[in-house]
GROMACS .gro file of C-alpha atoms in nm:
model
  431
    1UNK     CA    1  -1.351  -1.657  -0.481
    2UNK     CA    2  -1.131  -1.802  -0.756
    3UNK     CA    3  -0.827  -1.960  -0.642
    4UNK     CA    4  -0.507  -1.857  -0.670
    5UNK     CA    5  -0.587  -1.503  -0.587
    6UNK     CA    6  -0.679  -1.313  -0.275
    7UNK     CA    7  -0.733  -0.929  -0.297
    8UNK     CA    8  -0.477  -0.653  -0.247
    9UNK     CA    9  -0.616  -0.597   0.100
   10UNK     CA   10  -0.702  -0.920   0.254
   11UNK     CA   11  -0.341  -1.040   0.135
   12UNK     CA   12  -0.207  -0.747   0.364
   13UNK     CA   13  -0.386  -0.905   0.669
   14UNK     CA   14  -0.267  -1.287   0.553
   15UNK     CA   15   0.095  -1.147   0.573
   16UNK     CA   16   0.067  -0.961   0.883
   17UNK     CA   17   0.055  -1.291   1.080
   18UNK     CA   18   0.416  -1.356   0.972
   19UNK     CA   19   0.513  -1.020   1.008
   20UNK     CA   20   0.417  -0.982   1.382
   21UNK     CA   21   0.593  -1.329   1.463
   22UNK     CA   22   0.911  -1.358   1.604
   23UNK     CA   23   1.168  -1.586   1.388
   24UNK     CA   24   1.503  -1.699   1.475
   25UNK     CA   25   1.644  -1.674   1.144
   26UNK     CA   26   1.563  -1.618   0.745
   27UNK     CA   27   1.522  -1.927   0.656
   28UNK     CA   28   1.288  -2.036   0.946
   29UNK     CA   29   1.040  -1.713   0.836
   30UNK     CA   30   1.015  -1.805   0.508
   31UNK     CA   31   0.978  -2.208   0.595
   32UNK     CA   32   0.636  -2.062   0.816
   33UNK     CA   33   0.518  -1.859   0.483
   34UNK     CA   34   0.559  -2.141   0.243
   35UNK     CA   35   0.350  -2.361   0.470
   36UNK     CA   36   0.080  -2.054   0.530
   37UNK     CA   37   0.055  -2.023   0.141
   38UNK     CA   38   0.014  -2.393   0.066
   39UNK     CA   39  -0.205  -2.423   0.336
   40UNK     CA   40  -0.449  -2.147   0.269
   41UNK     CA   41  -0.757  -2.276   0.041
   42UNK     CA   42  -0.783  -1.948  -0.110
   43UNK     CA   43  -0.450  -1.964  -0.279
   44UNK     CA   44  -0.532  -2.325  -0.438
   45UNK     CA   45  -0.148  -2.377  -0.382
   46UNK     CA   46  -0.043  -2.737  -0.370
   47UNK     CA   47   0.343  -2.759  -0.314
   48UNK     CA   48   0.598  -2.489  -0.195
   49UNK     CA   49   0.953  -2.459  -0.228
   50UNK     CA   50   1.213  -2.266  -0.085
   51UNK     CA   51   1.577  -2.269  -0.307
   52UNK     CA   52   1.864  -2.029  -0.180
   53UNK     CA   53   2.105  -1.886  -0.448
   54UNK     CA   54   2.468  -2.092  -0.414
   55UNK     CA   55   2.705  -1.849  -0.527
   56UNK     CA   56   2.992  -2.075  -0.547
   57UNK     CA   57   2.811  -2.300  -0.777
   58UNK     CA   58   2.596  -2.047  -0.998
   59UNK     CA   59   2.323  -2.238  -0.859
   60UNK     CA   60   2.008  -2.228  -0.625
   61UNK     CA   61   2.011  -2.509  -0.418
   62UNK     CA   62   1.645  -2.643  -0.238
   63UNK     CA   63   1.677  -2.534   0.092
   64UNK     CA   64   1.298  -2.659   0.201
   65UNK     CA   65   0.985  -2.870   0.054
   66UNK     CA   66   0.597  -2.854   0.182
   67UNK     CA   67   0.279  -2.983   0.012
   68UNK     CA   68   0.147  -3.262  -0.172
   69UNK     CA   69   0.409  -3.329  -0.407
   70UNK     CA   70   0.625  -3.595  -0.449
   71UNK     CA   71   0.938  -3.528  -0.271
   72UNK     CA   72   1.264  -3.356  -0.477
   73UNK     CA   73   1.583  -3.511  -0.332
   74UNK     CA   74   1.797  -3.324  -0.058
   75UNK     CA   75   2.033  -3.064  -0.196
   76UNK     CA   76   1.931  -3.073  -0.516
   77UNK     CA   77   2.027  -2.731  -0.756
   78UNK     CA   78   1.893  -2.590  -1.036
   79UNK     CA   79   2.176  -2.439  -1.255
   80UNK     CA   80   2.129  -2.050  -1.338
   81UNK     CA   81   2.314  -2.091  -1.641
   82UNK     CA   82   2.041  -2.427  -1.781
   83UNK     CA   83   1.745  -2.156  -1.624
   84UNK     CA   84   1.813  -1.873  -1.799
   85UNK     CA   85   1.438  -1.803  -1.626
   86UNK     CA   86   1.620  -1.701  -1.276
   87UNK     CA   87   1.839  -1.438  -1.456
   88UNK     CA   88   1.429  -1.236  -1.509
   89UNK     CA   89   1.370  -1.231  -1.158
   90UNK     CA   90   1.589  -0.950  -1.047
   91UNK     CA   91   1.362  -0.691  -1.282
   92UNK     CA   92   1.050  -0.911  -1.267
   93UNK     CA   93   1.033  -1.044  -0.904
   94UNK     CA   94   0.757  -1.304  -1.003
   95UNK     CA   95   0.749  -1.516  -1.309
   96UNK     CA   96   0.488  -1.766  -1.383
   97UNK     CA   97   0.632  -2.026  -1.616
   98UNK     CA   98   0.612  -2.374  -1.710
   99UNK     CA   99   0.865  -2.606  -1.591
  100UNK     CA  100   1.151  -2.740  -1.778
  101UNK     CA  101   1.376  -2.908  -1.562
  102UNK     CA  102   1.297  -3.307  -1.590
  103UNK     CA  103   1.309  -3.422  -1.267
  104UNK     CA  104   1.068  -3.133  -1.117
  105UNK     CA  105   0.845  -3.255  -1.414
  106UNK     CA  106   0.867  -3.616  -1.287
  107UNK     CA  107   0.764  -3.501  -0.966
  108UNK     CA  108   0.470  -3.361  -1.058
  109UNK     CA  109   0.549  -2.978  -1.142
  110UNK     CA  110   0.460  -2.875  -1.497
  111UNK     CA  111   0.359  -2.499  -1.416
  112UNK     CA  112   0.508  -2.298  -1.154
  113UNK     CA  113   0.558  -1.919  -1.004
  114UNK     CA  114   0.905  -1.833  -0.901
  115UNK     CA  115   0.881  -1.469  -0.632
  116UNK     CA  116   1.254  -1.346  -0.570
  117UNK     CA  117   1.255  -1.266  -0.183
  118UNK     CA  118   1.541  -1.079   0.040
  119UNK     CA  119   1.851  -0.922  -0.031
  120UNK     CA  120   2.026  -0.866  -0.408
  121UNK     CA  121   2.381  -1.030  -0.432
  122UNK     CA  122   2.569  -0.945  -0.697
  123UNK     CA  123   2.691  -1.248  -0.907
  124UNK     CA  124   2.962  -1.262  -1.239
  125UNK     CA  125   2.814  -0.878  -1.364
  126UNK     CA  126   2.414  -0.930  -1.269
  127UNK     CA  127   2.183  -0.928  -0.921
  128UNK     CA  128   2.062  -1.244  -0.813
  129UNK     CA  129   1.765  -1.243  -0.500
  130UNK     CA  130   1.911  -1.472  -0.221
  131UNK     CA  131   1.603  -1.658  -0.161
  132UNK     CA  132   1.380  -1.761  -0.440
  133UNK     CA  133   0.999  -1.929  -0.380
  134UNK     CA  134   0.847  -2.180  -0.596
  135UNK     CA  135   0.504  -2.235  -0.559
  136UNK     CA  136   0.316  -2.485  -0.834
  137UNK     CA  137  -0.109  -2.565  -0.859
  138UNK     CA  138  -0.340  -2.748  -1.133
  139UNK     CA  139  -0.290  -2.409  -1.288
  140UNK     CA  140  -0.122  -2.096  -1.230
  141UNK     CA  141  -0.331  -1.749  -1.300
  142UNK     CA  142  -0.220  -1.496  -1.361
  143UNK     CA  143  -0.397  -1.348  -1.086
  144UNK     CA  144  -0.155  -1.501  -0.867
  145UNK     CA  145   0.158  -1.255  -1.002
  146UNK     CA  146  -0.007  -0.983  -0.859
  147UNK     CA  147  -0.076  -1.139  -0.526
  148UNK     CA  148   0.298  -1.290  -0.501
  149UNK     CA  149   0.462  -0.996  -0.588
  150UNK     CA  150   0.333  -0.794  -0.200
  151UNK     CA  151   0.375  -1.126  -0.033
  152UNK     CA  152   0.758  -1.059  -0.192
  153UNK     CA  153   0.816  -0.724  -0.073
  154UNK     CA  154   0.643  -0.776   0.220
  155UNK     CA  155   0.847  -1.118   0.319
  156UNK     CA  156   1.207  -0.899   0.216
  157UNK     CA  157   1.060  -0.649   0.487
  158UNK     CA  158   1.055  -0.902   0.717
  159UNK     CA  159   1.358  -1.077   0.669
  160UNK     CA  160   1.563  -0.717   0.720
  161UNK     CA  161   1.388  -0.738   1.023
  162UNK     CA  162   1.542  -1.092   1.142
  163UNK     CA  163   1.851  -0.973   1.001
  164UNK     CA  164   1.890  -0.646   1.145
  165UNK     CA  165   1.847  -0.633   1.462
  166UNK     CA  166   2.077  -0.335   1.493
  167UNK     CA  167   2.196  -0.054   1.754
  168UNK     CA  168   1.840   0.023   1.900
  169UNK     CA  169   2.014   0.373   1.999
  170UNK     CA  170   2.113   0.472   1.680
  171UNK     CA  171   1.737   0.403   1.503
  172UNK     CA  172   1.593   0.611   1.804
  173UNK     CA  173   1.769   0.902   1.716
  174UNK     CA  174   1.719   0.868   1.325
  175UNK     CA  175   1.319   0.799   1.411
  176UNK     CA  176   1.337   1.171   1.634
  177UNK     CA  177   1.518   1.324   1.302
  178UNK     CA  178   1.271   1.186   1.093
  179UNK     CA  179   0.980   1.294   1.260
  180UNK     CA  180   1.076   1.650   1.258
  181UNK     CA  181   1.076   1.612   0.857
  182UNK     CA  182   0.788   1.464   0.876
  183UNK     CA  183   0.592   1.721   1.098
  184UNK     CA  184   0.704   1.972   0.832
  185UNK     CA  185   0.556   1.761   0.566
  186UNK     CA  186   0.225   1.792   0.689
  187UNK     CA  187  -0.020   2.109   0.575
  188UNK     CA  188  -0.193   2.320   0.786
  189UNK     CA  189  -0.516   2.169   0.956
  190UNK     CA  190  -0.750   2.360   0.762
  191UNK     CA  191  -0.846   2.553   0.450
  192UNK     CA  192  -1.128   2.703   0.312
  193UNK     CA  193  -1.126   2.689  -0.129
  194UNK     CA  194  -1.416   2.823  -0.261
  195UNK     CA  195  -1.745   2.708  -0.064
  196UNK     CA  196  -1.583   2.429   0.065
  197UNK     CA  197  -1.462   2.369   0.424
  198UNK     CA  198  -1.165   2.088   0.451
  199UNK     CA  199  -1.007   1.966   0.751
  200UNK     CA  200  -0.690   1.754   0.763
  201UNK     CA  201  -0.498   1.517   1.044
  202UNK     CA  202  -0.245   1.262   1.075
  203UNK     CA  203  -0.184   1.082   1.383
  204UNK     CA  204   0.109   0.889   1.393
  205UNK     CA  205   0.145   0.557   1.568
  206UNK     CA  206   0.493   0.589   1.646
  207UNK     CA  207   0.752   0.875   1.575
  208UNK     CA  208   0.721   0.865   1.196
  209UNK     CA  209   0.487   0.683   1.016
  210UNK     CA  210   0.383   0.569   0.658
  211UNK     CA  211   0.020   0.816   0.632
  212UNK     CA  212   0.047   1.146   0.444
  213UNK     CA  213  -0.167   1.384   0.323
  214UNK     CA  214  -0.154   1.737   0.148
  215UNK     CA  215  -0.298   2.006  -0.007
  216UNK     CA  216  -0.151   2.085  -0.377
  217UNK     CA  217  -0.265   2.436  -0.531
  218UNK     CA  218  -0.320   2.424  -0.901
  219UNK     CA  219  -0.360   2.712  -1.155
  220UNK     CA  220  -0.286   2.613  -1.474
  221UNK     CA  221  -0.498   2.666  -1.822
  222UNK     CA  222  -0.676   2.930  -1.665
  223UNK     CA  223  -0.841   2.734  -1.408
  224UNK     CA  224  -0.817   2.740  -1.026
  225UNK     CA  225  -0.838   2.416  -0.885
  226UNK     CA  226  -0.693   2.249  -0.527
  227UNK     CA  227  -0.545   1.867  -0.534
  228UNK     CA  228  -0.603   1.696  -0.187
  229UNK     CA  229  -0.411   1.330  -0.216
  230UNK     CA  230  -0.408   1.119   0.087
  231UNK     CA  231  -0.122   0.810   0.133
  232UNK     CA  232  -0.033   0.555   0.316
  233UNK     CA  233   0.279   0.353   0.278
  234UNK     CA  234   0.312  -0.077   0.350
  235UNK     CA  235   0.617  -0.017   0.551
  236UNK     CA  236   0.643   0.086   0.883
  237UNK     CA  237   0.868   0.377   1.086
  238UNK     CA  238   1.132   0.543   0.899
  239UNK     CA  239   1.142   0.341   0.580
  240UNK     CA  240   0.741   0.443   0.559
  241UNK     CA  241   0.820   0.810   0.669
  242UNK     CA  242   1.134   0.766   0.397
  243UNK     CA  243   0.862   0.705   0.121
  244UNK     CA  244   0.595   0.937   0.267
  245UNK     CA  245   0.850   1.216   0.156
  246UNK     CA  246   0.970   1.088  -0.164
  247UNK     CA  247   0.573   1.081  -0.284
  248UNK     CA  248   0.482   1.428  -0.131
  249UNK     CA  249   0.764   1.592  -0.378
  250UNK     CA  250   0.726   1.373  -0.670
  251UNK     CA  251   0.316   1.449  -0.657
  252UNK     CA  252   0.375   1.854  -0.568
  253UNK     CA  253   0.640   1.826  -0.903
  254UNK     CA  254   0.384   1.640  -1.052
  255UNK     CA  255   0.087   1.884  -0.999
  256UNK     CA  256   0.308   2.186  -1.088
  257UNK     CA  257   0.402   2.080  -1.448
  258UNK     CA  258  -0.003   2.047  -1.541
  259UNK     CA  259   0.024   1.660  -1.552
  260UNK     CA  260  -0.289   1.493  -1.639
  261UNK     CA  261  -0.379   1.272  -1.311
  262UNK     CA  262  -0.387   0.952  -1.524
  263UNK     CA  263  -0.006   1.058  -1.628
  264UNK     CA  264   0.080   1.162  -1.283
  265UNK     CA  265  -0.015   0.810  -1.136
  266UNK     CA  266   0.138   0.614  -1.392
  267UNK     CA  267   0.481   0.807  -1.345
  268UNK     CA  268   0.472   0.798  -0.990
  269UNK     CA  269   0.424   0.445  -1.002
  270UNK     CA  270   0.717   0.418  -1.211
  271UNK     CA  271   0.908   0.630  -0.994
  272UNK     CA  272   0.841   0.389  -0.692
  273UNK     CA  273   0.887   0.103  -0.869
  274UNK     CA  274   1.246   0.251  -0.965
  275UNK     CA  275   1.306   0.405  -0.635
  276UNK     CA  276   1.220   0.138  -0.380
  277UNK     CA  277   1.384  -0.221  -0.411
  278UNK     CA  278   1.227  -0.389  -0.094
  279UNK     CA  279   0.897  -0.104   0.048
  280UNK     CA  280   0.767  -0.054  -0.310
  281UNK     CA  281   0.414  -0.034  -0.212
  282UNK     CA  282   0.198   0.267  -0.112
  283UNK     CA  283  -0.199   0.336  -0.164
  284UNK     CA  284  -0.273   0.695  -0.280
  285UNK     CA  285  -0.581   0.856  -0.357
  286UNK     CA  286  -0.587   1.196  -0.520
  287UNK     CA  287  -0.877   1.419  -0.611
  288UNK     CA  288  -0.912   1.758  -0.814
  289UNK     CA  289  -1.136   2.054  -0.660
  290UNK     CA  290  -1.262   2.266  -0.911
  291UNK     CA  291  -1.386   2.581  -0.977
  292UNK     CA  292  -1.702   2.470  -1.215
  293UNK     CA  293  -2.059   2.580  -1.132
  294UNK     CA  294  -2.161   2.250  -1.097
  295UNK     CA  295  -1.830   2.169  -0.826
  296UNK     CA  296  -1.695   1.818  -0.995
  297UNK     CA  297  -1.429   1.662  -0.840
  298UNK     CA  298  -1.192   1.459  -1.037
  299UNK     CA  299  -1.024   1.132  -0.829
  300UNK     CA  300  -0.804   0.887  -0.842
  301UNK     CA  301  -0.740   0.545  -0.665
  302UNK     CA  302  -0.446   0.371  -0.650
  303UNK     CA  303  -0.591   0.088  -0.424
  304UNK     CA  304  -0.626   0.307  -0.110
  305UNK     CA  305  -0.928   0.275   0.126
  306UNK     CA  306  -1.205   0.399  -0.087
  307UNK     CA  307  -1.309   0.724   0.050
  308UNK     CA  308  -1.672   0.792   0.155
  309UNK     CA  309  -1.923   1.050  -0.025
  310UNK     CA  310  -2.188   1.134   0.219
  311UNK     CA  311  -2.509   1.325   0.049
  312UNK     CA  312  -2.760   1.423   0.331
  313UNK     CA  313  -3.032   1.545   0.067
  314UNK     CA  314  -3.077   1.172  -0.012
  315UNK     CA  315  -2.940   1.016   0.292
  316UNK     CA  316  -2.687   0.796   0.072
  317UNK     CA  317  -2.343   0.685   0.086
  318UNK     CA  318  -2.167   0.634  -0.252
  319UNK     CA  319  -1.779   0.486  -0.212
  320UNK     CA  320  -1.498   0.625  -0.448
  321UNK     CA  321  -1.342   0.252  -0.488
  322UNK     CA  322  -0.976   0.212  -0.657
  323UNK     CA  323  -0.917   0.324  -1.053
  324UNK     CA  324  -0.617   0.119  -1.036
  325UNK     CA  325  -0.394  -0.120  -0.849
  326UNK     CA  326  -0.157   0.000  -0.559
  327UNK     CA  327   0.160   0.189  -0.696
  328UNK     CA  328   0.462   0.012  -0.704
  329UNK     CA  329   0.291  -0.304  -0.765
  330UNK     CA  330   0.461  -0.359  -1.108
  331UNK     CA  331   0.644  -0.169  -1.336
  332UNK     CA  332   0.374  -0.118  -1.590
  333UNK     CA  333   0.075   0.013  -1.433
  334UNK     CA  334  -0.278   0.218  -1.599
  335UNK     CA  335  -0.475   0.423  -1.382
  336UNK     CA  336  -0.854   0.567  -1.472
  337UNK     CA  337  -0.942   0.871  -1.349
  338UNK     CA  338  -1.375   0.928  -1.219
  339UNK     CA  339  -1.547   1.225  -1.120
  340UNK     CA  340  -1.833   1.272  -0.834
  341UNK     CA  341  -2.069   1.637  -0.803
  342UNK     CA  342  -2.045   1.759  -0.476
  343UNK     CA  343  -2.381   1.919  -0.346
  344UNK     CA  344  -2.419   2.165  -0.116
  345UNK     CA  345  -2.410   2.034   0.212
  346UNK     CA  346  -2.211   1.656   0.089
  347UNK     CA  347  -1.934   1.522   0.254
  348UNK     CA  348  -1.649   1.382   0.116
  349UNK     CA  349  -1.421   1.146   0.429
  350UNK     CA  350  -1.067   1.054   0.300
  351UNK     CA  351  -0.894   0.816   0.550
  352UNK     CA  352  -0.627   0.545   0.593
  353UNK     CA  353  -0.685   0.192   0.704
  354UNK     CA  354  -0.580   0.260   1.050
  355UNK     CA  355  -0.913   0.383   1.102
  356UNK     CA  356  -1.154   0.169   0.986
  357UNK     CA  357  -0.946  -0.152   1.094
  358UNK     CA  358  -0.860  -0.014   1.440
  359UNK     CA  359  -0.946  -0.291   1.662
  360UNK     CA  360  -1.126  -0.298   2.008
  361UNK     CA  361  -0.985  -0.553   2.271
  362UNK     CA  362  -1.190  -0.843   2.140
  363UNK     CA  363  -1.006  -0.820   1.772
  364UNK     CA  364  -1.317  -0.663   1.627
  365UNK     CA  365  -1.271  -0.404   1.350
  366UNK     CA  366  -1.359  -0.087   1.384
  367UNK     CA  367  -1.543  -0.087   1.024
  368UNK     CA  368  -1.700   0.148   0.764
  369UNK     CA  369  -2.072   0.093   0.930
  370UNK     CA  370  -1.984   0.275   1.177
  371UNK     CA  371  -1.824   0.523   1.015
  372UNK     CA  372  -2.081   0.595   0.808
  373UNK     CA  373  -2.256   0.644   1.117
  374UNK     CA  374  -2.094   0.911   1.301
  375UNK     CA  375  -2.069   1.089   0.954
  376UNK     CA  376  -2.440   1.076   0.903
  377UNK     CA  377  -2.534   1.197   1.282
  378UNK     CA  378  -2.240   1.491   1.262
  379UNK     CA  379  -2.264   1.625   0.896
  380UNK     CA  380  -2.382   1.948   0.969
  381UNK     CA  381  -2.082   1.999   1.201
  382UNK     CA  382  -1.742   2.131   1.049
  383UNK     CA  383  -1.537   1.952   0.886
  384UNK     CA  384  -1.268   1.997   1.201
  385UNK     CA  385  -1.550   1.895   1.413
  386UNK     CA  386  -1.626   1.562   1.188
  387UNK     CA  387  -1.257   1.456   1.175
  388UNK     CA  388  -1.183   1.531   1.573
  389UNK     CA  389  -1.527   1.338   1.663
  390UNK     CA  390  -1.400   1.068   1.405
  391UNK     CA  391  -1.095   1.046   1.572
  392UNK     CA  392  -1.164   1.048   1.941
  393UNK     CA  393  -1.458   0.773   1.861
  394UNK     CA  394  -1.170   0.558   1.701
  395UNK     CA  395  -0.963   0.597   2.018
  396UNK     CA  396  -1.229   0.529   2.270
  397UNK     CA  397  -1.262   0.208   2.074
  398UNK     CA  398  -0.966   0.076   2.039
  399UNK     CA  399  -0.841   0.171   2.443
  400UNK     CA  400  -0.826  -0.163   2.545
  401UNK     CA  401  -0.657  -0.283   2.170
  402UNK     CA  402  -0.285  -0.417   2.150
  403UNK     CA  403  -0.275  -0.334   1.798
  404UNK     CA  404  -0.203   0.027   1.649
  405UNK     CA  405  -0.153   0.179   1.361
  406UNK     CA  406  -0.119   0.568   1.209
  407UNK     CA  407  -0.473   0.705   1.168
  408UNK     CA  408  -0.487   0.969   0.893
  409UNK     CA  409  -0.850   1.163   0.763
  410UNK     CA  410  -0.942   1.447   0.542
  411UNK     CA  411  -1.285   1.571   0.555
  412UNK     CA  412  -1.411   1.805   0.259
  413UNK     CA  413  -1.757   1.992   0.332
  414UNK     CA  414  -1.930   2.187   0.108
  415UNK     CA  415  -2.092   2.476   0.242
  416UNK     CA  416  -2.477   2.440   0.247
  417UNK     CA  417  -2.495   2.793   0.146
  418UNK     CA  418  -2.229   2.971  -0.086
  419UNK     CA  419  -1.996   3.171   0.073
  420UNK     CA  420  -1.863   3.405  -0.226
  421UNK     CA  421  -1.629   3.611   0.039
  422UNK     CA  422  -1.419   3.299   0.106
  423UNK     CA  423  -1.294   3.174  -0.191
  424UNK     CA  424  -0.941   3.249  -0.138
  425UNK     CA  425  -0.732   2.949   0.015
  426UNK     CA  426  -0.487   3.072   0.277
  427UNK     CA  427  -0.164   3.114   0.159
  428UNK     CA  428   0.000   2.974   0.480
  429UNK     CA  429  -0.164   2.669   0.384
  430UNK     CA  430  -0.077   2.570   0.048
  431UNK     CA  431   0.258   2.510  -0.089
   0.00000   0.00000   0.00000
């Protein structure tokens, strides 16, 4: 794997270490990242730094040093008004740049990535992140922005959660308001669109959750099509449940002004990116039904578990991977949109990652093998038969785990043989 980068995914898992640790304050979380960064071969990282804004001297002062570089003297501060480069990171969060400063150059840092982390403080008329991370290598990809820019939101996450440990009461009761909304968010179970059978549910780990999916009824240009989008957001509780509904209307607007689903991700991206300062990041995949002879379906990825295409007439397993990066990932994003035929008889499984990385008491995963498995052995079952048989395998698996998370699936069946009497959708069930 080249260094300097790890994917969207296995990043996730490298952060939820620190996440599920217990910190006494800020400053000791972020020490344990720096090290876990500069220690990780993937990353290729050779010295960390920690330097924590000083409003009283426009400053940031180095708060904490780890790696193989020659050491930078106690206390000392880079000036924001000589680094006009720390006046970016408030709109850019991560800069790679090359370094200017003399001293830092004596020591050995000549390219560097700067990641704004925690809260914004304002500062003579602009926003200045208290905490900012320096991390230098041989050389700095670019490949590495992407990567350091979740490990930023991710870290700020964490550090509200040092910081806030707040009126437990108070949270409870929001966390029963909020999952009411989010209960009412949710579709029916199931609906039948042409020949196809589809099945929907969304188990919650806790009261709310970040999984969502819906079912988005389209008739524009003369066509009759049905959007199914399935979501999961990187927070947890109500923030997650906060940006579950913010995405369900900004994708039902979306849908109902005929956007093209290139446009519509790139927009909603935008939107997050806008929207969310700290829990920017949220996977989506959306797909188009439609009402063709030979049934295409039209998807997009952004960086969600790829969903599984099941076709028993060859016995194969195709996976829709990602057409583009998770949304809210930067301000600036493209997203391709592919297309799949659904035979008679396929099966399409959307799901979230708390299914396939459930874990079983030993830490195992529960995986896509065996997923694919109990798809292949049930396909001629419903599609509400396939998801609860999904489901109660992925509970009997993980009984004896510590570790939860919201489990979320969508199975789409076509019919084997045409139904022409059911091709109206129930209008209970679509919005």
């Amino acid at each position: 794997m080249q260094q300097n980068y790890l994917s969207q995914r296995n990043t996730y898992k490298f952060l939820e270490k620190l996440t599920s640790q217990n910190f006494k304050n800020e400053l000791s979380l972020l020490k344990s990242l720096v090290k876990d960064i500069v220690n990780h071969k993937e990353f290729g990282i050779i010295g960390g730094r920690i330097w924590e804004l000083n409003p009283q001297d426009y400053s940031y002062s180095l708060s904490y040093q780890f790696g193989k570089v020659d050491k930078i003297p106690k206390g000392y501060s880079l000036s924001i008004e000589d680094q006009p480069v720390l006046n970016k990171l408030p709109k850019e969060r991560t800069i790679l740049h090359y370094e200017s400063d003399e001293l830092l150059k004596l020591k050995g840092i000549y390219s560097y990535s700067l990641t704004g982390v925690g809260e914004l403080i304002r500062l003579k008329g602009s926003k200045y992140y208290k905490y900012a991370l320096g991390f230098n290598a041989p050389e700095m990809l670019q490949s590495f922005y992407e990567t350091l820019n979740i490990i930023s939101g991710i870290a700020t996450i964490a550090i509200r959660g040092v910081s806030g440990q707040s009126v437990e009461k108070k949270i409870r009761q929001d966390l029963l308001k909020a999952s009411e909304i989010q209960r009412n968010l949710l579709p029916e179970h199931k609906i039948r669109f042409l020949d196809y059978d589809i099945y929907g549910i969304c188990t919650p780990d806790s009261e709310v959750g970040g999984d969502y999916f819906d079912y988005l009824k389209n008739l524009y240009e003369g066509e009759d099509n049905l959007g199914i989008v399935i979501a999961d957001a990187s927070s947890k509780g109500l923030p997650a449940a906060i940006q579950a509904l913010f995405v369900s209307g900004a994708i039902r607007m979306g849908t109902r002004f005929a956007t093209k689903i290139s446009h519509l991700f790139s927009r909603l991206n935008t939107l997050i990116w806008e929207t969310f300062v700290y829990e920017r990041f949220v996977t989506l995949f959306y797909c188009e039904l439609t009402n063709v002879s030979n049934r295409l379906l039209l998807y997009a990825n952004a960086g969600h578990c790829a969903p599984i295409h099941y076709r028993p007439d060859h016995d194969s397993f195709m996976y829709l991977d990602a057409t583009g990066a998770m949304l809210g990932l930067s301000e600036h994003q493209s997203f391709g949109v592919e297309n799949i035929r659904m035979h008679p008889g396929d099966v399409l499984v959307l799901y979230t990652d708390g299914i396939t990385e459930s874990q079983d008491g030993n830490g195992i995963m529960y995986g896509e093998e065996r997923l694919q498995e109990l798809i292949r052995k049930n396909h001629n079952e419903t599609s509400e038969n396939i998801a609860l048989l999904i489901i109660e395998d992925v509970q009997k698996y993980t009984a004896e785990s510590l570790y939860n998370d919201d489990k979320t699936l969508v199975i789409i069946k076509r019919d084997i043989a045409e139904q022409q009497d059911m091709t109206e959708i129930s209008k209970s069930s679509i919005i």
